[in-house]
mmCIF file of C-alpha atoms in Angstrom:
data_model
loop_
_atom_site.group_PDB
_atom_site.id
_atom_site.type_symbol
_atom_site.label_atom_id
_atom_site.label_comp_id
_atom_site.label_asym_id
_atom_site.label_seq_id
_atom_site.Cartn_x
_atom_site.Cartn_y
_atom_site.Cartn_z
ATOM 1 C CA MET A 1 -43.249 8.346 3.266
ATOM 2 C CA LYS A 2 -44.645 6.169 6.055
ATOM 3 C CA LYS A 3 -44.899 3.090 3.844
ATOM 4 C CA CYS A 4 -41.971 0.756 4.628
ATOM 5 C CA LEU A 5 -43.461 -2.269 2.874
ATOM 6 C CA SER A 6 -44.310 -3.148 -0.662
ATOM 7 C CA ILE A 7 -44.956 -6.427 -2.415
ATOM 8 C CA CYS A 8 -43.413 -7.578 -5.649
ATOM 9 C CA PHE A 9 -46.761 -7.529 -7.425
ATOM 10 C CA ILE A 10 -47.727 -4.102 -6.117
ATOM 11 C CA MET A 11 -46.762 -2.751 -9.523
ATOM 12 C CA LEU A 12 -50.001 -4.281 -10.738
ATOM 13 C CA LEU A 13 -52.061 -1.950 -8.579
ATOM 14 C CA CYS A 14 -52.789 0.141 -11.630
ATOM 15 C CA LEU A 15 -54.931 -2.603 -13.151
ATOM 16 C CA HIS A 16 -58.140 -1.165 -14.563
ATOM 17 C CA ASN A 17 -60.998 -0.865 -12.057
ATOM 18 C CA LEU A 18 -59.109 -2.191 -9.049
ATOM 19 C CA LEU A 19 -60.040 -0.702 -5.709
ATOM 20 C CA SER A 20 -63.077 1.079 -7.108
ATOM 21 C CA SER A 21 -64.251 2.295 -3.731
ATOM 22 C CA PRO A 22 -66.281 5.274 -5.122
ATOM 23 C CA ALA A 23 -68.915 2.592 -5.720
ATOM 24 C CA ALA A 24 -69.436 2.597 -1.949
ATOM 25 C CA ILE A 25 -70.906 6.114 -2.155
ATOM 26 C CA ASN A 26 -74.527 6.896 -2.944
ATOM 27 C CA PHE A 27 -74.014 9.887 -5.216
ATOM 28 C CA SER A 28 -77.652 10.934 -5.057
ATOM 29 C CA ASN A 29 -77.118 11.884 -1.406
ATOM 30 C CA LEU A 30 -74.345 14.386 -2.181
ATOM 31 C CA PRO A 31 -74.833 18.193 -2.237
ATOM 32 C CA LYS A 32 -76.526 19.738 -5.266
ATOM 33 C CA ASP A 33 -74.973 23.238 -5.185
ATOM 34 C CA GLU A 34 -72.854 24.366 -8.130
ATOM 35 C CA LYS A 35 -69.706 24.823 -6.016
ATOM 36 C CA PHE A 36 -69.778 21.197 -4.898
ATOM 37 C CA LYS A 37 -70.561 19.927 -8.396
ATOM 38 C CA GLU A 38 -67.520 21.760 -9.697
ATOM 39 C CA LEU A 39 -65.229 20.376 -6.988
ATOM 40 C CA PHE A 40 -66.648 16.873 -7.276
ATOM 41 C CA LEU A 41 -66.205 16.828 -11.057
ATOM 42 C CA ALA A 42 -62.583 17.922 -10.726
ATOM 43 C CA PHE A 43 -61.939 15.232 -8.112
ATOM 44 C CA GLY A 44 -63.671 12.605 -10.225
ATOM 45 C CA ASN A 45 -61.414 13.442 -13.153
ATOM 46 C CA ALA A 46 -58.337 13.312 -10.925
ATOM 47 C CA TYR A 47 -59.211 10.224 -8.913
ATOM 48 C CA GLN A 48 -57.915 7.599 -11.335
ATOM 49 C CA TYR A 49 -54.596 9.496 -11.410
ATOM 50 C CA ILE A 50 -54.002 9.714 -7.660
ATOM 51 C CA ARG A 51 -55.702 6.727 -6.053
ATOM 52 C CA TYR A 52 -52.493 4.707 -6.105
ATOM 53 C CA PRO A 53 -49.341 5.253 -4.006
ATOM 54 C CA ASP A 54 -46.992 6.809 -6.538
ATOM 55 C CA PHE A 55 -45.254 9.380 -4.402
ATOM 56 C CA GLN A 56 -42.062 9.276 -6.477
ATOM 57 C CA ASN A 57 -44.048 11.082 -9.203
ATOM 58 C CA LYS A 58 -45.796 13.413 -6.808
ATOM 59 C CA ASP A 59 -44.709 16.602 -8.577
ATOM 60 C CA SER A 60 -46.413 15.615 -11.826
ATOM 61 C CA LYS A 61 -49.639 14.971 -9.947
ATOM 62 C CA LYS A 62 -49.935 18.316 -8.156
ATOM 63 C CA PRO A 63 -52.958 19.544 -10.166
ATOM 64 C CA ALA A 64 -54.837 16.291 -9.369
ATOM 65 C CA LEU A 65 -53.816 16.497 -5.718
ATOM 66 C CA ALA A 66 -55.119 20.054 -5.593
ATOM 67 C CA ALA A 67 -58.519 18.774 -6.766
ATOM 68 C CA ALA A 68 -58.561 16.251 -3.926
ATOM 69 C CA GLU A 69 -57.432 18.840 -1.410
ATOM 70 C CA ASN A 70 -60.035 21.389 -2.523
ATOM 71 C CA LEU A 71 -62.830 18.824 -2.186
ATOM 72 C CA TYR A 72 -61.528 17.696 1.197
ATOM 73 C CA GLU A 73 -61.433 21.269 2.540
ATOM 74 C CA TYR A 74 -64.961 21.922 1.273
ATOM 75 C CA LEU A 75 -66.275 18.799 3.006
ATOM 76 C CA GLN A 76 -64.372 19.652 6.176
ATOM 77 C CA LYS A 77 -66.355 22.875 6.472
ATOM 78 C CA GLN A 78 -69.748 21.194 6.196
ATOM 79 C CA LYS A 79 -71.536 21.577 9.538
ATOM 80 C CA ARG A 80 -73.984 18.736 9.108
ATOM 81 C CA PRO A 81 -72.508 16.457 6.486
ATOM 82 C CA SER A 82 -74.445 13.414 5.322
ATOM 83 C CA TYR A 83 -72.997 9.940 5.638
ATOM 84 C CA ASP A 84 -72.120 9.890 1.943
ATOM 85 C CA GLU A 85 -70.352 13.249 2.228
ATOM 86 C CA GLU A 86 -68.283 11.734 5.048
ATOM 87 C CA LEU A 87 -67.485 8.760 2.819
ATOM 88 C CA LEU A 88 -66.376 11.054 0.031
ATOM 89 C CA LYS A 89 -64.170 12.974 2.451
ATOM 90 C CA LEU A 90 -62.600 9.701 3.615
ATOM 91 C CA LEU A 91 -61.992 8.769 -0.004
ATOM 92 C CA SER A 92 -60.304 12.094 -0.733
ATOM 93 C CA MET A 93 -58.156 11.696 2.390
ATOM 94 C CA ARG A 94 -57.021 8.314 1.175
ATOM 95 C CA CYS A 95 -55.809 9.889 -2.071
ATOM 96 C CA LEU A 96 -54.032 12.715 -0.223
ATOM 97 C CA TYR A 97 -52.357 10.187 2.070
ATOM 98 C CA ASN A 98 -50.873 8.423 -0.943
ATOM 99 C CA TYR A 99 -48.701 11.501 -1.532
ATOM 100 C CA ASP A 100 -47.939 12.510 2.057
ATOM 101 C CA GLU A 101 -50.409 15.394 1.996
ATOM 102 C CA ILE A 102 -51.987 14.022 5.187
ATOM 103 C CA SER A 103 -50.910 11.357 7.662
ATOM 104 C CA SER A 104 -52.121 7.826 8.158
ATOM 105 C CA SER A 105 -53.269 8.734 11.666
ATOM 106 C CA GLU A 106 -55.565 11.442 10.228
ATOM 107 C CA VAL A 107 -57.211 8.887 7.939
ATOM 108 C CA GLU A 108 -57.575 6.441 10.814
ATOM 109 C CA LYS A 109 -59.047 9.093 13.095
ATOM 110 C CA ALA A 110 -61.607 10.034 10.442
ATOM 111 C CA PHE A 111 -62.544 6.399 9.975
ATOM 112 C CA PHE A 112 -63.006 5.672 13.678
ATOM 113 C CA GLN A 113 -65.114 8.794 14.136
ATOM 114 C CA LEU A 114 -67.237 7.697 11.222
ATOM 115 C CA ASP A 115 -67.481 4.156 12.565
ATOM 116 C CA LYS A 116 -68.596 5.436 15.974
ATOM 117 C CA LYS A 117 -71.206 7.756 14.499
ATOM 118 C CA TYR A 118 -72.522 5.306 11.888
ATOM 119 C CA SER A 119 -71.922 1.936 13.513
ATOM 120 C CA ASN A 120 -74.787 0.335 11.606
ATOM 121 C CA ASN A 121 -73.470 1.439 8.216
ATOM 122 C CA ALA A 122 -71.122 -0.714 6.203
ATOM 123 C CA GLU A 123 -69.703 1.449 3.410
ATOM 124 C CA HIS A 124 -66.890 3.101 5.382
ATOM 125 C CA HIS A 125 -65.442 -0.367 6.066
ATOM 126 C CA TRP A 126 -65.110 -0.838 2.312
ATOM 127 C CA ILE A 127 -63.229 2.423 1.765
ATOM 128 C CA TYR A 128 -61.025 1.989 4.851
ATOM 129 C CA GLY A 129 -60.321 -1.635 3.983
ATOM 130 C CA ASN A 130 -59.034 -0.564 0.580
ATOM 131 C CA PHE A 131 -56.917 2.104 2.235
ATOM 132 C CA LEU A 132 -55.280 -0.498 4.488
ATOM 133 C CA VAL A 133 -54.699 -2.895 1.592
ATOM 134 C CA THR A 134 -52.846 -0.243 -0.402
ATOM 135 C CA GLN A 135 -50.671 0.357 2.673
ATOM 136 C CA GLY A 136 -49.596 -3.281 2.676
ATOM 137 C CA ARG A 137 -51.670 -3.967 5.813
ATOM 138 C CA THR A 138 -53.320 -6.756 3.891
ATOM 139 C CA ILE A 139 -54.940 -8.825 6.632
ATOM 140 C CA THR A 140 -56.341 -5.819 8.503
ATOM 141 C CA GLY A 141 -57.690 -4.435 5.244
ATOM 142 C CA ASN A 142 -59.199 -7.800 4.310
ATOM 143 C CA ASP A 143 -60.862 -7.935 7.732
ATOM 144 C CA GLU A 144 -62.492 -4.547 7.122
ATOM 145 C CA LEU A 145 -63.812 -5.706 3.765
ATOM 146 C CA GLU A 146 -65.207 -8.805 5.453
ATOM 147 C CA LYS A 147 -67.056 -6.571 7.916
ATOM 148 C CA TYR A 148 -68.696 -4.864 4.948
ATOM 149 C CA LEU A 149 -69.540 -8.266 3.465
ATOM 150 C CA ASP A 150 -71.087 -9.513 6.708
ATOM 151 C CA MET A 151 -73.075 -6.342 7.283
ATOM 152 C CA LYS A 152 -74.430 -6.461 3.755
ATOM 153 C CA LYS A 153 -75.341 -10.138 4.226
ATOM 154 C CA ASN A 154 -73.627 -11.009 0.948
ATOM 155 C CA MET A 155 -75.857 -8.589 -0.998
ATOM 156 C CA ILE A 156 -72.948 -7.005 -2.858
ATOM 157 C CA GLY A 157 -72.002 -5.794 -6.311
ATOM 158 C CA SER A 158 -69.249 -6.645 -8.766
ATOM 159 C CA PHE A 159 -67.030 -3.718 -7.742
ATOM 160 C CA PHE A 160 -66.869 -5.004 -4.193
ATOM 161 C CA LEU A 161 -66.177 -8.546 -5.420
ATOM 162 C CA GLU A 162 -63.153 -7.167 -7.280
ATOM 163 C CA ASP A 163 -61.849 -5.296 -4.243
ATOM 164 C CA TYR A 164 -62.422 -8.224 -1.918
ATOM 165 C CA ALA A 165 -60.822 -10.709 -4.321
ATOM 166 C CA TYR A 166 -57.799 -8.462 -4.696
ATOM 167 C CA SER A 167 -57.388 -8.190 -0.932
ATOM 168 C CA GLN A 168 -57.476 -11.990 -0.717
ATOM 169 C CA PHE A 169 -54.872 -12.203 -3.451
ATOM 170 C CA LEU A 170 -52.640 -9.832 -1.490
ATOM 171 C CA CYS A 171 -53.144 -12.032 1.601
ATOM 172 C CA ALA A 172 -51.608 -14.948 -0.377
ATOM 173 C CA MET A 173 -54.965 -16.654 -0.935
ATOM 174 C CA PRO A 174 -55.327 -16.769 -4.735
ATOM 175 C CA LEU A 175 -57.771 -19.706 -4.615
ATOM 176 C CA HIS A 176 -60.097 -17.656 -2.401
ATOM 177 C CA ALA A 177 -59.610 -14.704 -4.760
ATOM 178 C CA TYR A 178 -60.540 -16.784 -7.783
ATOM 179 C CA TYR A 179 -63.720 -18.161 -6.248
ATOM 180 C CA THR A 180 -64.663 -14.707 -4.950
ATOM 181 C CA LEU A 181 -64.219 -13.033 -8.337
ATOM 182 C CA THR A 182 -66.200 -15.749 -10.099
ATOM 183 C CA ASN A 183 -68.775 -15.876 -7.267
ATOM 184 C CA GLY A 184 -68.040 -19.529 -6.619
ATOM 185 C CA ARG A 185 -67.702 -20.221 -10.367
ATOM 186 C CA ASN A 186 -71.264 -19.028 -10.886
ATOM 187 C CA ILE A 187 -69.928 -16.188 -13.071
ATOM 188 C CA PRO A 188 -68.233 -17.474 -16.246
ATOM 189 C CA GLU A 189 -64.664 -16.249 -16.662
ATOM 190 C CA GLU A 190 -65.537 -14.536 -19.936
ATOM 191 C CA ALA A 191 -68.250 -12.555 -18.143
ATOM 192 C CA ILE A 192 -65.806 -11.063 -15.601
ATOM 193 C CA GLN A 193 -65.535 -7.346 -16.403
ATOM 194 C CA ASN A 194 -62.058 -6.963 -14.917
ATOM 195 C CA GLN A 195 -60.120 -9.438 -17.060
ATOM 196 C CA SER A 196 -56.798 -7.966 -15.917
ATOM 197 C CA LEU A 197 -57.516 -8.881 -12.319
ATOM 198 C CA LEU A 198 -58.833 -12.311 -13.337
ATOM 199 C CA ASN A 199 -55.635 -13.057 -15.267
ATOM 200 C CA LEU A 200 -53.484 -11.813 -12.389
ATOM 201 C CA ILE A 201 -55.232 -14.220 -10.019
ATOM 202 C CA LYS A 202 -55.288 -17.131 -12.474
ATOM 203 C CA ASN A 203 -51.519 -16.837 -12.898
ATOM 204 C CA SER A 204 -51.227 -17.687 -9.202
ATOM 205 C CA VAL A 205 -53.569 -20.672 -9.342
ATOM 206 C CA LYS A 206 -51.971 -23.824 -10.733
ATOM 207 C CA GLU A 207 -53.347 -27.214 -11.736
ATOM 208 C CA SER A 208 -52.220 -30.327 -9.836
ATOM 209 C CA LEU A 209 -51.460 -33.694 -11.455
ATOM 210 C CA SER A 210 -50.590 -36.861 -9.557
ATOM 211 C CA ASP A 211 -48.033 -37.998 -12.156
ATOM 212 C CA GLU A 212 -46.007 -34.769 -11.928
ATOM 213 C CA ASN A 213 -43.086 -34.056 -9.599
ATOM 214 C CA TYR A 214 -43.438 -31.195 -7.119
ATOM 215 C CA THR A 215 -40.997 -29.680 -4.658
ATOM 216 C CA SER A 216 -41.890 -29.413 -0.987
ATOM 217 C CA ASP A 217 -42.353 -25.635 -1.419
ATOM 218 C CA GLN A 218 -44.889 -26.285 -4.163
ATOM 219 C CA VAL A 219 -46.778 -28.875 -2.105
ATOM 220 C CA TRP A 220 -46.680 -27.110 1.274
ATOM 221 C CA LYS A 221 -46.955 -23.650 2.724
ATOM 222 C CA VAL A 222 -46.431 -22.826 6.396
ATOM 223 C CA SER A 223 -48.534 -20.006 7.768
ATOM 224 C CA GLN A 224 -47.274 -17.335 10.143
ATOM 225 C CA GLU A 225 -47.380 -18.187 13.832
ATOM 226 C CA ASN A 226 -50.544 -17.032 15.592
ATOM 227 C CA GLU A 227 -51.017 -17.596 19.327
ATOM 228 C CA GLY A 228 -48.284 -20.207 19.282
ATOM 229 C CA TRP A 229 -49.679 -22.142 16.322
ATOM 230 C CA CYS A 230 -48.997 -22.135 12.618
ATOM 231 C CA TYR A 231 -50.327 -24.395 9.882
ATOM 232 C CA ALA A 232 -48.744 -26.751 7.371
ATOM 233 C CA ASP A 233 -51.074 -26.186 4.423
ATOM 234 C CA SER A 234 -51.367 -28.034 1.136
ATOM 235 C CA THR A 235 -54.137 -26.907 -1.192
ATOM 236 C CA MET A 236 -52.880 -29.558 -3.615
ATOM 237 C CA LEU A 237 -53.628 -32.339 -1.130
ATOM 238 C CA GLY A 238 -56.501 -30.666 0.721
ATOM 239 C CA ILE A 239 -54.741 -30.559 4.083
ATOM 240 C CA SER A 240 -54.237 -27.929 6.766
ATOM 241 C CA PHE A 241 -52.468 -29.294 9.835
ATOM 242 C CA PRO A 242 -51.738 -27.189 12.944
ATOM 243 C CA VAL A 243 -48.205 -27.345 14.325
ATOM 244 C CA LYS A 244 -45.838 -25.365 16.490
ATOM 245 C CA GLU A 245 -42.607 -24.083 15.037
ATOM 246 C CA ARG A 246 -40.454 -25.652 17.724
ATOM 247 C CA TRP A 247 -41.677 -29.102 16.746
ATOM 248 C CA GLY A 248 -39.001 -29.504 14.096
ATOM 249 C CA LEU A 249 -41.479 -29.619 11.232
ATOM 250 C CA LYS A 250 -40.346 -31.567 8.183
ATOM 251 C CA LEU A 251 -42.259 -31.319 4.900
ATOM 252 C CA GLU A 252 -41.456 -33.676 2.050
ATOM 253 C CA PRO A 253 -42.179 -33.227 -1.676
ATOM 254 C CA PHE A 254 -44.633 -35.167 -3.771
ATOM 255 C CA ALA A 255 -42.603 -36.697 -6.580
ATOM 256 C CA ASN A 256 -41.901 -39.840 -8.591
ATOM 257 C CA ASN A 257 -45.253 -41.382 -7.634
ATOM 258 C CA HIS A 258 -44.335 -41.351 -3.960
ATOM 259 C CA PRO A 259 -46.620 -39.985 -1.223
ATOM 260 C CA ALA A 260 -46.198 -36.616 0.388
ATOM 261 C CA PHE A 261 -45.118 -36.425 4.030
ATOM 262 C CA CYS A 262 -45.592 -34.037 6.932
ATOM 263 C CA ILE A 263 -43.595 -34.939 10.046
ATOM 264 C CA ALA A 264 -43.735 -33.140 13.404
ATOM 265 C CA ALA A 265 -42.039 -33.932 16.705
ATOM 266 C CA PRO A 266 -43.894 -32.263 19.611
ATOM 267 C CA LYS A 267 -41.659 -31.938 22.667
ATOM 268 C CA ASP A 268 -44.270 -30.504 24.983
ATOM 269 C CA PHE A 269 -44.101 -33.080 27.767
ATOM 270 C CA ILE A 270 -42.170 -33.607 30.986
ATOM 271 C CA LEU A 271 -41.558 -37.062 32.469
ATOM 272 C CA ASN A 272 -39.528 -37.431 35.681
ATOM 273 C CA ASP A 273 -38.470 -33.785 35.303
ATOM 274 C CA LYS A 274 -37.049 -34.461 31.847
ATOM 275 C CA PRO A 275 -38.433 -33.224 28.524
ATOM 276 C CA ILE A 276 -39.836 -35.934 26.316
ATOM 277 C CA GLY A 277 -41.465 -35.860 22.919
ATOM 278 C CA ILE A 278 -43.707 -37.831 20.614
ATOM 279 C CA SER A 279 -43.804 -37.978 16.830
ATOM 280 C CA ILE A 280 -46.638 -37.391 14.380
ATOM 281 C CA MET A 281 -46.323 -38.317 10.712
ATOM 282 C CA LEU A 282 -48.843 -37.746 7.943
ATOM 283 C CA MET A 283 -48.572 -39.716 4.704
ATOM 284 C CA ILE A 284 -50.777 -38.698 1.804
ATOM 285 C CA TYR A 285 -51.284 -40.999 -1.180
ATOM 286 C CA PRO A 286 -53.256 -39.925 -4.254
ATOM 287 C CA GLU A 287 -55.658 -42.720 -5.156
ATOM 288 C CA SER A 288 -53.890 -43.273 -8.485
ATOM 289 C CA ILE A 289 -50.728 -44.518 -6.723
ATOM 290 C CA TYR A 290 -52.393 -46.188 -3.746
ATOM 291 C CA SER A 291 -53.152 -49.860 -3.196
ATOM 292 C CA GLU A 292 -54.559 -51.807 -0.257
ATOM 293 C CA ASN A 293 -51.182 -53.554 0.021
ATOM 294 C CA ILE A 294 -49.734 -50.267 1.263
ATOM 295 C CA LYS A 295 -52.189 -50.163 4.155
ATOM 296 C CA HIS A 296 -51.546 -53.799 5.045
ATOM 297 C CA LYS A 297 -47.800 -53.266 5.028
ATOM 298 C CA LEU A 298 -48.036 -50.159 7.178
ATOM 299 C CA LEU A 299 -50.360 -51.710 9.740
ATOM 300 C CA GLY A 300 -48.389 -54.961 9.727
ATOM 301 C CA GLY A 301 -45.526 -53.282 11.512
ATOM 302 C CA PHE A 302 -47.609 -52.461 14.614
ATOM 303 C CA PRO A 303 -49.239 -54.703 17.233
ATOM 304 C CA ILE A 304 -52.843 -53.453 16.979
ATOM 305 C CA ILE A 305 -54.936 -53.796 20.158
ATOM 306 C CA LYS A 306 -58.021 -51.800 19.214
ATOM 307 C CA GLU A 307 -59.877 -50.577 16.105
ATOM 308 C CA GLU A 308 -62.641 -47.964 16.040
ATOM 309 C CA LYS A 309 -64.253 -45.309 13.833
ATOM 310 C CA VAL A 310 -63.589 -41.648 14.612
ATOM 311 C CA GLU A 311 -64.247 -38.304 12.945
ATOM 312 C CA ILE A 312 -61.565 -35.747 12.019
ATOM 313 C CA SER A 313 -62.521 -32.566 10.191
ATOM 314 C CA LYS A 314 -65.995 -34.064 9.701
ATOM 315 C CA LYS A 315 -64.438 -36.956 7.764
ATOM 316 C CA GLU A 316 -64.600 -40.621 8.790
ATOM 317 C CA PHE A 317 -61.324 -42.243 9.828
ATOM 318 C CA ILE A 318 -60.445 -45.623 11.284
ATOM 319 C CA LYS A 319 -58.337 -45.318 14.410
ATOM 320 C CA TYR A 320 -56.008 -48.204 15.232
ATOM 321 C CA THR A 321 -54.448 -48.260 18.706
ATOM 322 C CA TYR A 322 -51.194 -50.165 19.034
ATOM 323 C CA GLU A 323 -49.025 -51.100 22.010
ATOM 324 C CA ASP A 324 -45.570 -52.645 22.263
ATOM 325 C CA LEU A 325 -44.273 -53.214 25.787
ATOM 326 C CA SER A 326 -40.930 -54.423 24.461
ATOM 327 C CA LYS A 327 -40.078 -50.836 23.504
ATOM 328 C CA TYR A 328 -39.396 -47.875 25.774
ATOM 329 C CA GLN A 329 -38.802 -50.133 28.796
ATOM 330 C CA ASP A 330 -38.171 -47.315 31.226
ATOM 331 C CA ALA A 331 -40.319 -44.620 32.795
ATOM 332 C CA ARG A 332 -42.254 -44.410 29.529
ATOM 333 C CA LYS A 333 -43.777 -47.862 30.331
ATOM 334 C CA GLY A 334 -43.749 -49.125 26.764
ATOM 335 C CA SER A 335 -44.661 -47.865 23.331
ATOM 336 C CA ARG A 336 -48.235 -46.876 22.647
ATOM 337 C CA GLY A 337 -49.708 -44.897 19.801
ATOM 338 C CA TYR A 338 -52.219 -44.653 16.987
ATOM 339 C CA PHE A 339 -52.651 -45.200 13.301
ATOM 340 C CA PHE A 340 -55.442 -43.208 11.590
ATOM 341 C CA THR A 341 -56.544 -44.031 8.038
ATOM 342 C CA GLY A 342 -59.126 -42.313 5.868
ATOM 343 C CA LYS A 343 -60.043 -41.486 2.274
ATOM 344 C CA ILE A 344 -60.804 -37.861 1.398
ATOM 345 C CA ILE A 345 -62.833 -37.187 -1.753
ATOM 346 C CA PRO A 346 -62.373 -33.754 -3.323
ATOM 347 C CA GLY A 347 -65.330 -31.385 -3.237
ATOM 348 C CA LYS A 348 -66.293 -28.444 -5.434
ATOM 349 C CA TYR A 349 -64.103 -25.946 -3.556
ATOM 350 C CA SER A 350 -61.512 -28.359 -2.144
ATOM 351 C CA GLY A 351 -58.384 -26.581 -1.042
ATOM 352 C CA LEU A 352 -60.008 -23.271 -0.092
ATOM 353 C CA ARG A 353 -59.979 -23.910 3.651
ATOM 354 C CA CYS A 354 -56.331 -24.911 3.386
ATOM 355 C CA GLU A 355 -55.241 -21.376 2.499
ATOM 356 C CA HIS A 356 -54.214 -19.117 5.379
ATOM 357 C CA LYS A 357 -53.754 -15.368 5.229
ATOM 358 C CA VAL A 358 -50.260 -13.915 5.118
ATOM 359 C CA ASP A 359 -49.707 -10.466 6.616
ATOM 360 C CA TYR A 360 -46.862 -9.021 4.565
ATOM 361 C CA SER A 361 -46.685 -5.983 6.800
ATOM 362 C CA LYS A 362 -45.312 -8.266 9.516
ATOM 363 C CA VAL A 363 -42.937 -10.374 7.421
ATOM 364 C CA ASN A 364 -39.427 -9.740 8.714
ATOM 365 C CA SER A 365 -40.741 -6.564 10.335
ATOM 366 C CA GLU A 366 -38.041 -6.760 12.964
ATOM 367 C CA LYS A 367 -35.465 -6.354 10.208
ATOM 368 C CA SER A 368 -37.177 -3.370 8.628
ATOM 369 C CA SER A 369 -35.141 -0.189 8.631
ATOM 370 C CA GLY A 370 -37.713 1.988 6.916
ATOM 371 C CA GLN A 371 -36.535 0.986 3.461
ATOM 372 C CA MET A 372 -38.855 -0.375 0.803
ATOM 373 C CA LYS A 373 -39.013 -4.169 0.963
ATOM 374 C CA TYR A 374 -40.350 -6.621 -1.593
ATOM 375 C CA TYR A 375 -41.832 -10.067 -1.026
ATOM 376 C CA ALA A 376 -42.944 -12.641 -3.560
ATOM 377 C CA THR A 377 -45.935 -14.883 -3.078
ATOM 378 C CA ALA A 378 -46.010 -18.509 -4.092
ATOM 379 C CA PRO A 379 -48.915 -19.773 -6.216
ATOM 380 C CA SER A 380 -51.625 -22.013 -4.790
ATOM 381 C CA TYR A 381 -52.179 -25.364 -6.440
ATOM 382 C CA LYS A 382 -55.688 -26.608 -7.030
ATOM 383 C CA ARG A 383 -56.728 -29.731 -5.156
ATOM 384 C CA LEU A 384 -55.838 -32.957 -6.985
ATOM 385 C CA ASN A 385 -58.921 -34.068 -8.862
ATOM 386 C CA GLU A 386 -58.967 -37.479 -7.187
ATOM 387 C CA PRO A 387 -59.379 -38.909 -3.688
ATOM 388 C CA VAL A 388 -56.371 -39.074 -1.402
ATOM 389 C CA GLU A 389 -55.630 -41.700 1.239
ATOM 390 C CA ILE A 390 -54.496 -40.213 4.553
ATOM 391 C CA PHE A 391 -52.355 -42.087 7.058
ATOM 392 C CA ILE A 392 -51.498 -40.504 10.406
ATOM 393 C CA LEU A 393 -48.999 -42.277 12.622
ATOM 394 C CA VAL A 394 -48.675 -41.096 16.233
ATOM 395 C CA ASP A 395 -45.824 -42.600 18.247
ATOM 396 C CA SER A 396 -46.050 -42.061 22.022
ATOM 397 C CA CYS A 397 -45.812 -44.085 25.209
ATOM 398 C CA ASN A 398 -48.089 -45.439 27.943
ATOM 399 C CA ALA A 399 -46.843 -42.937 30.518
ATOM 400 C CA LEU A 400 -47.979 -40.008 28.352
ATOM 401 C CA ILE A 401 -51.047 -41.399 26.641
ATOM 402 C CA LYS A 402 -53.470 -38.959 28.314
ATOM 403 C CA GLU A 403 -51.297 -35.977 27.441
ATOM 404 C CA THR A 404 -50.975 -37.349 23.912
ATOM 405 C CA ASP A 405 -54.759 -37.701 23.602
ATOM 406 C CA ASP A 406 -55.291 -34.144 24.832
ATOM 407 C CA LEU A 407 -52.773 -32.808 22.320
ATOM 408 C CA LEU A 408 -54.348 -34.763 19.455
ATOM 409 C CA ASP A 409 -57.792 -33.448 20.398
ATOM 410 C CA GLU A 410 -56.417 -29.896 20.166
ATOM 411 C CA ILE A 411 -54.649 -30.593 16.870
ATOM 412 C CA PHE A 412 -57.526 -32.416 15.201
ATOM 413 C CA SER A 413 -60.080 -29.814 16.247
ATOM 414 C CA ASN A 414 -58.193 -27.365 13.979
ATOM 415 C CA THR A 415 -57.207 -29.778 11.221
ATOM 416 C CA VAL A 416 -58.772 -29.516 7.764
ATOM 417 C CA PHE A 417 -59.110 -32.384 5.321
ATOM 418 C CA GLU A 418 -61.014 -31.648 2.110
#
C-alpha cells in the first residue's frame, strides 16, 4: 500500500455520511441504457463498503470491488463521456485506489486531465479533494475543496459542508470545522444531520475560563515552518504571532491568575561583523486579572521618550518608545526599544484566524520508513469570553533601530489579534 501515514482519529472515517462525494455528481446527466443502470446500481450498493481505506480486509470486499471495477471499465470505454460520467469514473477510481486496484498516479492523471478539459467546472475538485484527504494529504485536499467553494461562490449544500468541515478537522483546525459545519452558527446544532461528525468536532473544541490553570501546550500551538516562518498561535487568547524557529521561542502557560507569555529572541542582525540579537516579549492579561497598576508598573521601568497611536492587526495600540543611553555603552550606542499596549475585545468568531493548518503527511516525514504512523491532534480552545490586555516589549539598541523597525513591520503585518 502506498499510504505511509495515518492519523490517530482516522478510525473515525467510517462516520455516517462523511465524504459523501457522490453528491458532486448530477445523476440526471448519466447514461440511461439498461447496462449502465445495472452497473451503477451495483456500484451504488457497494460504495459505502469500499469508500474507505480498509485494505487489510480487502479479501472480504472483493465483490464490492468488482462492482467498482466493472463500472470503471464501462466508463473507460465511453468515447464521448459527459462531465458527470467522468466524475463518476473518478469516484470509482478513488474506491479502487483504496484497495491497491489502481495507483495514486492513475487517479491524479485522471483528475488533471479532467481539470484541463473542464477548467470552469468545480465538482472534480470536490471528489479529488476528498481523495487527498483520505490519503492523509490533508492540506492539499483542503485546498482542493476550497477551490470548489470559491468556484461555487459559497452556493453549496450540506454534504459539501460536512466534507469541508472534516478536512479542516484533519488539518488541526477544529474551530474552523465547527463554524463550517454550523454555517457560522446559523445552523442550530440539533439541526445538523451528521451528529457523529458534529460530536467528533465538538470533542476537539474546548471552553476557556480565566480562573482555570492551563499548560503551555494547551494555551499555545506552533505551526509548521513555511518559507522560514511559523506561528505561535493561541485561540484561547486570540493571538497568532509569526516567529522563526531559530529565535529560541519560549511559550509560558496561563495559570494561577498570571498572564500568558510569548518570548522570542531574533538573532538576525550583524554589528561590527558580529551577530547580535534583540528580544520580543508578549504578555497577555485577561481583563478579569488586569488592573491599571500593572501598566503603570511595567511602563515605570522604562524611560519613555515618545508616545503615539499605531495599528496592529487592525486594532489600536499605544506605542511607547524608550531610550536608555546608560545601557549597551558600546557599538550598540545605548538601549532603545518599544512598549506596545492594547485591549482586544473578543468578536463572534474570535480565535478562528489563530488556527493554522497542519499537514500530517509532512510531520516527521524524514523519519518515515514506509510504516504506518499515527499522530494525535490537540484540541483548540475557544477564545476567552472577555477582553485581553496585550503588552509587547521590544528590547533593541540605537545602532539597530532601523533594522528592528523593519523586522517589526514584517512581523506585525502577519500578526493576528482578535
